[in-house]
């Protein structure tokens, strides 16, 4: 930059500060850092970088999304940053320095000077000083914690810092002797959502529910008016509603699947026509302030369920209600799945999709997983900052003496392990489905029907709260909504 331009820019920009950080939140992040620090053990140091920026093509980047662990501890959304936390609670943030020219192109940076008061960290440095400062912060410490296998090159970087500390051994400096995965601590912390997190997730779910309502209504309205409807028209409604209400991103790529496309589990919204008489499956949710929502609804494109569509829809809805009834503190993570699978399997027998002659009674269907061709995924996953959120699905420290069993579908030997005990504040999805592909022995009336119903559940003191029911699941209510 020419000295002249630098002078012009600095006169315009140097006084600009980033005041977008909410002071009410700093104590929450500080509390989380203190809780993590308390688990590092004497002499432990944790290093948690944010996510890198990623190029999409040539000069265009993907929209930047921070790392969830880093955000959980800082609330800081700029790229090129790293948090270092010591067991005594001291926190150091490394972030982009103020740079007048770069800020004109990329936006205002918080900068190390303002970071301690904006974010509540104890000290802050330019990210350019990371390699110089880290060895000092690791001197005479016992262990270094960092996220394993999540950041390219980080473990090599840590080795480099440790080598520099070792190089000073003859001066009496000791080097951390152990390396540990900080995710093992943070995953457990993130699994139970505090009141602030739950509130954000409720708001995210409300926005997403409104987006589903909007897409349903557009589908029926356009068909009534004789217009050609495509999947992308409905996706556009979702994206519009997300941004209209301040959500930053879709939490994942939206699935808008018309007709037979609903039987492709990871179908993306594309160009296929949405036809009168078909069902549409939409699996979409926004991300709001770093938290995901994840909703699926299946509805008739024209607003009126056909007979076989309604028959399968009622089974999936009954399965979801059974799953919700099984979601309560003290129950196991697998309980909602098992409750759903039971209802789905009975429904498959009742409708003739599974024949009694071939598959026997309900217990036989469950034992042999005969439902699998029609329901091949799990009923739940954790939900939080990541749509498939972190947290072990196995109850920690609980041993099993059950013998390994052959899986009836894959034949692989599986060691049954007790699944996680649900606790108040955990958040999971409940998303049973049925997917019927054309096949011999499958009644033709059900061919190409794919149905999934997915809601987001917070485990409460007595059961669970379904936070995404701002869009109806009852088929009569869906039809009424689409007439309106
Ligand atoms: Mg989903
Ligand atoms: Mg899901």
GROMACS .gro file of N, CA and C in nm, residues 20 29 50 106 179 219 232 257 286 301 334 344 347 374 417 443 479:
model
   51
   20UNK      N    1  -1.998  -0.566   1.824
   20UNK     CA    2  -2.107  -0.662   1.804
   20UNK      C    3  -2.109  -0.772   1.910
   29UNK      N    4  -1.940  -1.756   2.861
   29UNK     CA    5  -1.820  -1.818   2.801
   29UNK      C    6  -1.711  -1.834   2.909
   50UNK      N    7  -0.985  -2.204   1.598
   50UNK     CA    8  -1.110  -2.200   1.525
   50UNK      C    9  -1.091  -2.265   1.388
  106UNK      N   10  -1.244  -0.697   0.409
  106UNK     CA   11  -1.305  -0.815   0.473
  106UNK      C   12  -1.395  -0.782   0.591
  179UNK      N   13  -0.004  -3.580   2.583
  179UNK     CA   14  -0.093  -3.509   2.492
  179UNK      C   15  -0.230  -3.576   2.505
  219UNK      N   16  -4.644  -2.465  -0.215
  219UNK     CA   17  -4.665  -2.581  -0.303
  219UNK      C   18  -4.812  -2.591  -0.343
  232UNK      N   19  -3.682  -2.654  -0.634
  232UNK     CA   20  -3.608  -2.532  -0.598
  232UNK      C   21  -3.700  -2.417  -0.556
  257UNK      N   22  -3.748  -3.313  -0.152
  257UNK     CA   23  -3.756  -3.431  -0.237
  257UNK      C   24  -3.901  -3.456  -0.277
  286UNK      N   25  -3.254  -2.415   1.000
  286UNK     CA   26  -3.158  -2.305   0.996
  286UNK      C   27  -3.056  -2.319   1.109
  301UNK      N   28  -4.826  -3.262  -0.206
  301UNK     CA   29  -4.793  -3.141  -0.282
  301UNK      C   30  -4.915  -3.052  -0.302
  334UNK      N   31  -3.123  -4.527   2.313
  334UNK     CA   32  -3.182  -4.622   2.217
  334UNK      C   33  -3.332  -4.642   2.237
  344UNK      N   34  -4.338  -4.900   1.370
  344UNK     CA   35  -4.320  -4.910   1.224
  344UNK      C   36  -4.335  -5.055   1.178
  347UNK      N   37  -4.685  -5.166   1.176
  347UNK     CA   38  -4.750  -5.102   1.061
  347UNK      C   39  -4.716  -5.171   0.930
  374UNK      N   40  -3.728  -5.096   0.462
  374UNK     CA   41  -3.818  -4.981   0.462
  374UNK      C   42  -3.776  -4.873   0.563
  417UNK      N   43  -2.364  -5.259   2.357
  417UNK     CA   44  -2.314  -5.173   2.465
  417UNK      C   45  -2.427  -5.085   2.514
  443UNK      N   46  -4.671  -5.422  -0.223
  443UNK     CA   47  -4.794  -5.372  -0.288
  443UNK      C   48  -4.768  -5.243  -0.365
  479UNK      N   49  -5.332  -3.055   0.616
  479UNK     CA   50  -5.425  -3.028   0.505
  479UNK      C   51  -5.495  -2.892   0.524
   0.00000   0.00000   0.00000
